[in-house]
Coordinates of C-alpha atoms in Angstrom, one line a residue:
X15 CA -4.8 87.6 266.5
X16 CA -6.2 90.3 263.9
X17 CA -5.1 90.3 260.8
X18 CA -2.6 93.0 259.6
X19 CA -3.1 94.9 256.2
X20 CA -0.8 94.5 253.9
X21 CA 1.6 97.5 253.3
X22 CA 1.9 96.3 249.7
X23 CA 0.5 98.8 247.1
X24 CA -1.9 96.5 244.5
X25 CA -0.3 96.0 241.6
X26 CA -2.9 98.4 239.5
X27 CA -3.3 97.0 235.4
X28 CA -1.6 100.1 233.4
X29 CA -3.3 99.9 229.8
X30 CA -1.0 101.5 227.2
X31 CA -3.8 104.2 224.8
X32 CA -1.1 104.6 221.8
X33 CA -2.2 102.3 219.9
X34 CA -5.7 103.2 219.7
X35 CA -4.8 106.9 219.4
X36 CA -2.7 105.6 216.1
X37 CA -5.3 103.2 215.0
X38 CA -7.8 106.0 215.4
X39 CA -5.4 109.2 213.6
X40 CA -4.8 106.2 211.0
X41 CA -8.5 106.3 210.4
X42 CA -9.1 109.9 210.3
X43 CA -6.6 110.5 208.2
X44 CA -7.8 107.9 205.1
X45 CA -11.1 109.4 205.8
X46 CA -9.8 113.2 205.3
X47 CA -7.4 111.8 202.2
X48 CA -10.8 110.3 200.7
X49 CA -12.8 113.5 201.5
X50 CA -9.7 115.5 199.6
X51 CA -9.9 113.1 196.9
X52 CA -14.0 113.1 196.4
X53 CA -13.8 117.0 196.6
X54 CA -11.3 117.7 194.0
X55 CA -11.6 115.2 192.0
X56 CA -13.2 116.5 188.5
X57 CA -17.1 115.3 188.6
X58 CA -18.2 112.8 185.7
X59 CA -19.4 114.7 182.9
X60 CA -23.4 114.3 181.9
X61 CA -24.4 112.5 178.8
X62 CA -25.8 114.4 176.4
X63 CA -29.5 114.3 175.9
X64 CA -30.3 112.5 172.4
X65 CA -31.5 116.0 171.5
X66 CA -28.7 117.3 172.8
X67 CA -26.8 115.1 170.1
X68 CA -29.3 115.1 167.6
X69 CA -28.5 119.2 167.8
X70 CA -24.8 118.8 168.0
X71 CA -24.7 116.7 164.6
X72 CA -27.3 118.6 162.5
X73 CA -24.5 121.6 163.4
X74 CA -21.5 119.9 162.5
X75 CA -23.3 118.5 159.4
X76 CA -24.0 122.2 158.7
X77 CA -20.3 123.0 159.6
X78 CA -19.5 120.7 157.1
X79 CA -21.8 122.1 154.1
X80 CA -20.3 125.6 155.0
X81 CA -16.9 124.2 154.7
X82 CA -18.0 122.0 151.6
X83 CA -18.8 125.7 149.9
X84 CA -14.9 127.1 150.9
X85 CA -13.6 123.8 149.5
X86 CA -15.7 124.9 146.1
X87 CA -15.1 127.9 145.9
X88 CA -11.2 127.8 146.7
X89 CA -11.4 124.6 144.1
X90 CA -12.4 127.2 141.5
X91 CA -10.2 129.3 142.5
X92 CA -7.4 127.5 141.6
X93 CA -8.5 126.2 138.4
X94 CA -9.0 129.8 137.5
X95 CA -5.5 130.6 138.5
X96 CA -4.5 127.5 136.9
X97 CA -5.4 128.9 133.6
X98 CA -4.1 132.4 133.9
X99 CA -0.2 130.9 135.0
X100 CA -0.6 128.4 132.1
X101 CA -1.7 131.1 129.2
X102 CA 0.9 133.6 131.3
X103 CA 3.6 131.1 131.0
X104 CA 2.7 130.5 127.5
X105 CA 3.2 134.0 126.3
X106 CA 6.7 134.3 128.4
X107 CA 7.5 131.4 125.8
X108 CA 6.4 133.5 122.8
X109 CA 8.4 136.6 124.0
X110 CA 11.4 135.1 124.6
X111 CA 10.9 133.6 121.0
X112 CA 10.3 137.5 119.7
X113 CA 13.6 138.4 122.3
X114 CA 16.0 135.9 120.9
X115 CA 14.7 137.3 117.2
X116 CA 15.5 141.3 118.2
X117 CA 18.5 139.4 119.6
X118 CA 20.1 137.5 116.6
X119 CA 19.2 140.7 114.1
X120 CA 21.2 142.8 116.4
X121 CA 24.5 140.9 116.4
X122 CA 23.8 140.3 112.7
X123 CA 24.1 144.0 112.4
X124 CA 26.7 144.1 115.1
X125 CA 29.0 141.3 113.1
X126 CA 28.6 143.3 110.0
X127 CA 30.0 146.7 111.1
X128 CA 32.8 144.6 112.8
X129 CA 33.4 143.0 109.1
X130 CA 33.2 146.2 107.1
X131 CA 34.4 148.6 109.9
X132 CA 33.3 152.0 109.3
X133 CA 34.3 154.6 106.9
X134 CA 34.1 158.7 107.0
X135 CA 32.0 160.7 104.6
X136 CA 34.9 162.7 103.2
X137 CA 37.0 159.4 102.6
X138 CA 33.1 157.9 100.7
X139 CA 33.3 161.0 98.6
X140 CA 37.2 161.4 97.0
X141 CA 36.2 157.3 96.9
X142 CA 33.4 157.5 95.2
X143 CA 33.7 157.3 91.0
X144 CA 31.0 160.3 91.3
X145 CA 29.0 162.6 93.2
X146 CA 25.8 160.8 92.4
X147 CA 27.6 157.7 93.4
X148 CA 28.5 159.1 96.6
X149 CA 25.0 160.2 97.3
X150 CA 23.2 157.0 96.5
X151 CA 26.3 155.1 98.7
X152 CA 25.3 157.5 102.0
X153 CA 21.9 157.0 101.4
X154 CA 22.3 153.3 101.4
X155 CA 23.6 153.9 104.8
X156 CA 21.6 155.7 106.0
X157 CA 18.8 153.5 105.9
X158 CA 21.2 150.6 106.9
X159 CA 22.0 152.8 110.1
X160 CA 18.1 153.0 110.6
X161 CA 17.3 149.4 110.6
X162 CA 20.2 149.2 112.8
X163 CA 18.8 151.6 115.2
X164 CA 15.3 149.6 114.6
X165 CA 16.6 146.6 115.7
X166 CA 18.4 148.0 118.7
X167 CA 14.5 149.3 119.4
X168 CA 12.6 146.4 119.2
X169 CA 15.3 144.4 120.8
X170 CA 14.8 146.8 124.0
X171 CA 10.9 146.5 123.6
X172 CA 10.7 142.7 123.7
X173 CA 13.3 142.5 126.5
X174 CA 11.1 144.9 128.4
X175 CA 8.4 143.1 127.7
X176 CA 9.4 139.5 128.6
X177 CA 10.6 140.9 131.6
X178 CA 6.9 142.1 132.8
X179 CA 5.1 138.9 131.9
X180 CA 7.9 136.9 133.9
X181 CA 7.4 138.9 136.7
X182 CA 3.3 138.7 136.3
X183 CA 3.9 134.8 136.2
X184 CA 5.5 134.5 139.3
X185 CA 3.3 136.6 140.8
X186 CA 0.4 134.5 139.6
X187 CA 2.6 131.2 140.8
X188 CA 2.7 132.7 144.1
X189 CA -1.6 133.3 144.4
X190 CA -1.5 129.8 142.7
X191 CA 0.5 128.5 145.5
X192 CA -2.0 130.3 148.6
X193 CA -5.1 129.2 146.7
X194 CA -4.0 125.1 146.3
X195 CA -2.7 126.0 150.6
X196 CA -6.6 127.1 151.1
X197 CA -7.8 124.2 148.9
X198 CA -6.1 122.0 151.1
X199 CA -7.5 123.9 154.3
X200 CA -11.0 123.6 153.2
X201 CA -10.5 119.9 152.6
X202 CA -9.7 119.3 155.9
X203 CA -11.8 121.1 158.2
X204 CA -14.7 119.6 155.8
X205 CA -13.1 116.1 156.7
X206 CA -12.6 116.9 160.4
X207 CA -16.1 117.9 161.1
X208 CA -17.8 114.8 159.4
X209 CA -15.3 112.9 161.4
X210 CA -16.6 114.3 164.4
X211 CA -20.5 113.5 163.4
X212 CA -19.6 110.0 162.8
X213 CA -17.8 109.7 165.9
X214 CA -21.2 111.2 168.0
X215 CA -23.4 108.8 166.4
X216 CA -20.9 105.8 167.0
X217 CA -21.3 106.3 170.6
X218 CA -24.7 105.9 170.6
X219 CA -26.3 102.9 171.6
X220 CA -29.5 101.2 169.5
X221 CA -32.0 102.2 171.8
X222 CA -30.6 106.1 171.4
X223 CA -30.4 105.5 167.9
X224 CA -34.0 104.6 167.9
X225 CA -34.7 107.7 169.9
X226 CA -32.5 109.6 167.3
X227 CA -34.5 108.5 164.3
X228 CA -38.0 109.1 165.8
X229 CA -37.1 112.9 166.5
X230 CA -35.9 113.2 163.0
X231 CA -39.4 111.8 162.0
X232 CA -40.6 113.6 163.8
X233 CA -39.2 116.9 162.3
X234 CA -39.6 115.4 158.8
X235 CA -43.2 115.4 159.6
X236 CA -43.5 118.9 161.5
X237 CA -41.5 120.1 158.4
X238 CA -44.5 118.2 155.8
X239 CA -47.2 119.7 157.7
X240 CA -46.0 123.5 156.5
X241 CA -44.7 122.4 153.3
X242 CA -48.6 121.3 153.0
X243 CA -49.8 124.7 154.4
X244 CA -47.4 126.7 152.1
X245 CA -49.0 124.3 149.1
X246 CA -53.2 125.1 150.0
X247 CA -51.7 128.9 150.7
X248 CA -50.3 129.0 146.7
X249 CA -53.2 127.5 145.5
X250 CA -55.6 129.5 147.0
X251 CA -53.4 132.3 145.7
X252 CA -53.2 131.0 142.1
X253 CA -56.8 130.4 142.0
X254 CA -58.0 133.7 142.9
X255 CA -55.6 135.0 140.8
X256 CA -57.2 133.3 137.9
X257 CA -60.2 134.5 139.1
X258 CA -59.3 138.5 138.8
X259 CA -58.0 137.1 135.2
X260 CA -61.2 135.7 134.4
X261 CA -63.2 138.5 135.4
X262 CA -60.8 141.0 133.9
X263 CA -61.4 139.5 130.7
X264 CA -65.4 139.3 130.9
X265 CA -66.0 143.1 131.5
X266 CA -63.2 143.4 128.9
X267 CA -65.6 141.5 126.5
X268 CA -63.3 139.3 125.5
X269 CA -64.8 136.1 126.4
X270 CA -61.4 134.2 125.1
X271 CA -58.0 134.1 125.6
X272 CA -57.1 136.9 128.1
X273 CA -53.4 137.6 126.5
X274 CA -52.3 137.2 129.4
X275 CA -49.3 135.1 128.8
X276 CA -46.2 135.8 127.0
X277 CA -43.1 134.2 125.2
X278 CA -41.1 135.3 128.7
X279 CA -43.1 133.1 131.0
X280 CA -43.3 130.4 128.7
X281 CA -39.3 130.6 128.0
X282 CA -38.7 130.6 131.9
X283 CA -41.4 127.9 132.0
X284 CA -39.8 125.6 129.6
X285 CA -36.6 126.4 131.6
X286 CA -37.8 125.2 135.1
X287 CA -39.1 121.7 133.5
X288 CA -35.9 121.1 131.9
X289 CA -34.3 121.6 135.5
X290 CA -36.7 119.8 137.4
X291 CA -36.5 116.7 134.5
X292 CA -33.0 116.9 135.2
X293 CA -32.7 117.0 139.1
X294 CA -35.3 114.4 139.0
X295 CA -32.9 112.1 137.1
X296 CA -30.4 112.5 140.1
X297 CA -32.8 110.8 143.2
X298 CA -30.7 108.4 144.7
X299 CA -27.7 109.4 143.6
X300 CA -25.3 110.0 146.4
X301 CA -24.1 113.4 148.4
X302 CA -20.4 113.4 147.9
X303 CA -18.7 117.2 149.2
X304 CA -16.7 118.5 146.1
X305 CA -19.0 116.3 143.3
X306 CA -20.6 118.2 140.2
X307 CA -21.7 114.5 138.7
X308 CA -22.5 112.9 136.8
X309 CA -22.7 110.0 139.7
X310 CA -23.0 112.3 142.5
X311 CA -23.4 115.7 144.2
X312 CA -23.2 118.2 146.5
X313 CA -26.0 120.8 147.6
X314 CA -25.1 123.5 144.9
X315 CA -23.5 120.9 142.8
X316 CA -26.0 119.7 142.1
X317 CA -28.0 123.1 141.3
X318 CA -25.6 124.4 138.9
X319 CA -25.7 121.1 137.0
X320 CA -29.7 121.0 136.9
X321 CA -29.7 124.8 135.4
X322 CA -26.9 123.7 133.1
X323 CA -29.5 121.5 131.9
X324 CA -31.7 124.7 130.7
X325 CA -29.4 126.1 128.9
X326 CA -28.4 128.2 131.6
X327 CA -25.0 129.0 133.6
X328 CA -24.7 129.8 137.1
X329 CA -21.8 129.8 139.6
X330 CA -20.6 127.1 141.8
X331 CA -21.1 128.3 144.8
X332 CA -24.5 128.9 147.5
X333 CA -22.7 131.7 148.3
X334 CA -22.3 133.0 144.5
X335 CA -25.7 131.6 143.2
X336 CA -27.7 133.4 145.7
X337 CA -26.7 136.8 143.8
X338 CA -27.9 135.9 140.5
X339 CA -31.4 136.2 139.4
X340 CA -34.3 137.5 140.9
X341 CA -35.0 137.5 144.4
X342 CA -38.6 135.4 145.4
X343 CA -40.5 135.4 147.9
X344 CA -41.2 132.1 149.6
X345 CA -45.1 132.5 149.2
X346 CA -44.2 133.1 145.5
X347 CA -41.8 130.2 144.8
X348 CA -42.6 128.7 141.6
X349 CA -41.0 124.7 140.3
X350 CA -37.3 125.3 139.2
X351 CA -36.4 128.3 141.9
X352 CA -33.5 128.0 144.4
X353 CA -34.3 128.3 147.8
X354 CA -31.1 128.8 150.7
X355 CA -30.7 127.8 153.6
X356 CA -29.0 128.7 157.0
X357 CA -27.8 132.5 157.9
X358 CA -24.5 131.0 156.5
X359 CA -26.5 130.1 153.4
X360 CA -23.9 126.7 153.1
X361 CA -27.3 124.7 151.3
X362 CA -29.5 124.9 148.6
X363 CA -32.0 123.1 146.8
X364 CA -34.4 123.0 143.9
X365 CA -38.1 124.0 144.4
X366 CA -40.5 121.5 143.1
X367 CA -43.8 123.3 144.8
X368 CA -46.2 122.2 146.8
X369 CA -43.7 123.2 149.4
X370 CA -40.9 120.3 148.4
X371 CA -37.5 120.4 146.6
X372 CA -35.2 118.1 145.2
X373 CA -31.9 118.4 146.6
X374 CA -28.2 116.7 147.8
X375 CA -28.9 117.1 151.6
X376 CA -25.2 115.7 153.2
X377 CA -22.8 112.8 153.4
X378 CA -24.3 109.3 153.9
X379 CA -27.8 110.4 152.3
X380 CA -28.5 110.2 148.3
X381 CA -30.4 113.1 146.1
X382 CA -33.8 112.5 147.9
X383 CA -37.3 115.3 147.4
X384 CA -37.9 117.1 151.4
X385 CA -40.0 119.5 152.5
X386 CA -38.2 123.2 152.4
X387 CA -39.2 123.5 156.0
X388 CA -37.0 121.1 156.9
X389 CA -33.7 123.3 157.2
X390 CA -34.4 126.9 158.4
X391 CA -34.8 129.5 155.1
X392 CA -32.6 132.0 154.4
X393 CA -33.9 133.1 151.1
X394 CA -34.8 132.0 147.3
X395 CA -34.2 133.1 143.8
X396 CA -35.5 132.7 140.3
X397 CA -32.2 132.1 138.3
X398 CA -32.3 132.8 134.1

């Protein structure tokens, strides 16, 4: 007997796809959100190059110098100010002295018309014992009534007057009051920008610290080598100048002293050893912004102390000492000159020749001799 097929419809294995489909939307979802994330998330910045910060400091240092120079010259400023509220306030005293004078003559005067009222000049006459007596009584009066009249005057003068020097003195309190505001100003944007040098280097490690101080060797020595050039460049100069000399005086006949020195070189000679003695006195002493000395400088601190040593004045300032004097070229620098630095001109230092100076270069170094290449030149003068 055959076999009959079933009529029963296999049971067929149904397998369910949602999971998969979640597990696999799950997964392209985390991998879109990352994608989001990587793309707008803000990329890690660089590190600087250790020129790059080498750069970056010798700017702020600069920054700071400039700053130094408002701090100096808003210092002075003030001072100056200072002295003209004080001698201001001083003379308000005195007038008010002269005021309260005009004042107490006055009510004297005053007190003794109240006392002795006043009398008419017919009643004076049939009073008086004569006419002469009469005459010399209203004359009498007369000039009392004058001084009266004086006193009234002067009183009016010096109450005019004290009034104006009051009103100067507050007005000279008020500048006072902006100067000491830009003092404070100048004082911290110096502090801020050393701050922000200190914090650069901090972040450096010792092997870019090591990096850092060979590229400044190596600009200390780039900055030698034309200090050097400059130096065979003015001798080669001075000797042929005293070459021309000599020759000058041989067809001149002379065959001695050519005359050609006078008291004026020897005075501004004498000068310039006296300032380089001075500045000499100072190496190793440290750079402090704001110091004159005696224990330690800044840039044009230290300048205007060295000159001081010769006898000669000059302002506080870089900004103010590169006006004075004479105006050299840097080919024609001789020992004792000023030479600026910067298009800011926030430096200065004193020319030693042979290409070097003496001078207070910035915080954490001490009153050291450099090369004038070192910083770039603005300009140089001859002070006295």
């Amino acid at each position: 007997m055959p076999v009959l097929a079933s009529h029963r419809k296999p049971r067929t294995r149904m397998r369910s796809t949602t999971p998969a489909v979640g597990l696999t939307t799950a997964a392209l979802a985390g991998v879109t959100l990352l994608s989001t994330q990587s793309a707008t998330a803000a990329p890690a910045s660089p590190k600087p190059s250790i020129e790059d910060v080498q750069k970056k400091v010798d700017d702020l240092y600069r920054q700071a110098g400039t700053a130094t120079q408002q701090y100096n010259q808003a210092k002075e400023a003030s001072a100056a100010q200072r002295g003209k509220v004080d001698a201001l306030l001083d003379d308000v005293a005195k007038r008010a002295d002269k005021l309260n004078d005009a004042r107490r003559a006055l009510g004297n005067y005053a007190a003794a018309q109240y006392r002795t009222g006043s009398i008419a000049p017919s009643a004076t006459f049939f009073l008086a014992d004569d006419p002469q007596s009469y005459f010399d009584e209203n004359q009498l009066m007369a000039r009392m009534a004058g001084r009266q009249q004086k006193a009234v005057t002067d009183f009016r003068t010096q109450q005019a007057a004290a009034s104006k020097k009051r009103t100067e003195a507050a007005k000279s309190l008020e500048t006072l009051t902006e100067s000491q505001a830009t003092l404070r100003t100048s004082k911290e944007n110096v502090q801020k920008k050393l701050g922000e040098a200190r914090a650069m280097l901090s972040k450096l490690t010792a092997e870019e610290k090591a990096r850092l101080a060979a590229l400044e060797r190596k600009k200390e020595a780039e900055a030698k080598r034309k200090a050097e050039e400059l130096a065979r460049q003015q001798a080669a100069a001075k000797a042929e100048a005293d070459r021309k000399a000599e020759e000058a005086a041989n067809q001149a006949g002379s065959g001695g002293d050519t005359g050609t020195g006078t008291g004026s070189d020897s005075s501004a000679t004498t000068k310039a050893d006296k300032v380089l003695a001075f500045a000499r006195a100072q190496l190793g002493k440290p750079y402090v912004w704001g110091a004159t000395g005696p224990s330690s400088y800044d840039c044009s601190g230290l300048t205007q102390a060295a000159w001081k040593a010769a006898g000669v004045d000059i302002p506080r300032t870089t900004w103010d000492q590169v006006k004075i004097g004479t105006r050299i070229a840097t080919a024609d620098l001789q020992p004792g000159d000023l030479v600026f630095f910067y298009d800011d001109i926030s430096h200065v230092g004193i020319y030693k020749g042979d290409g070097m100076m003496i001078h207070a270069p910035k915080p954490g170094a001490n009153v050291r001799e450099e090369s004038i290449y070192y910083m770039p030149i603005y300009g140089s003068v001859r002070p006295g």
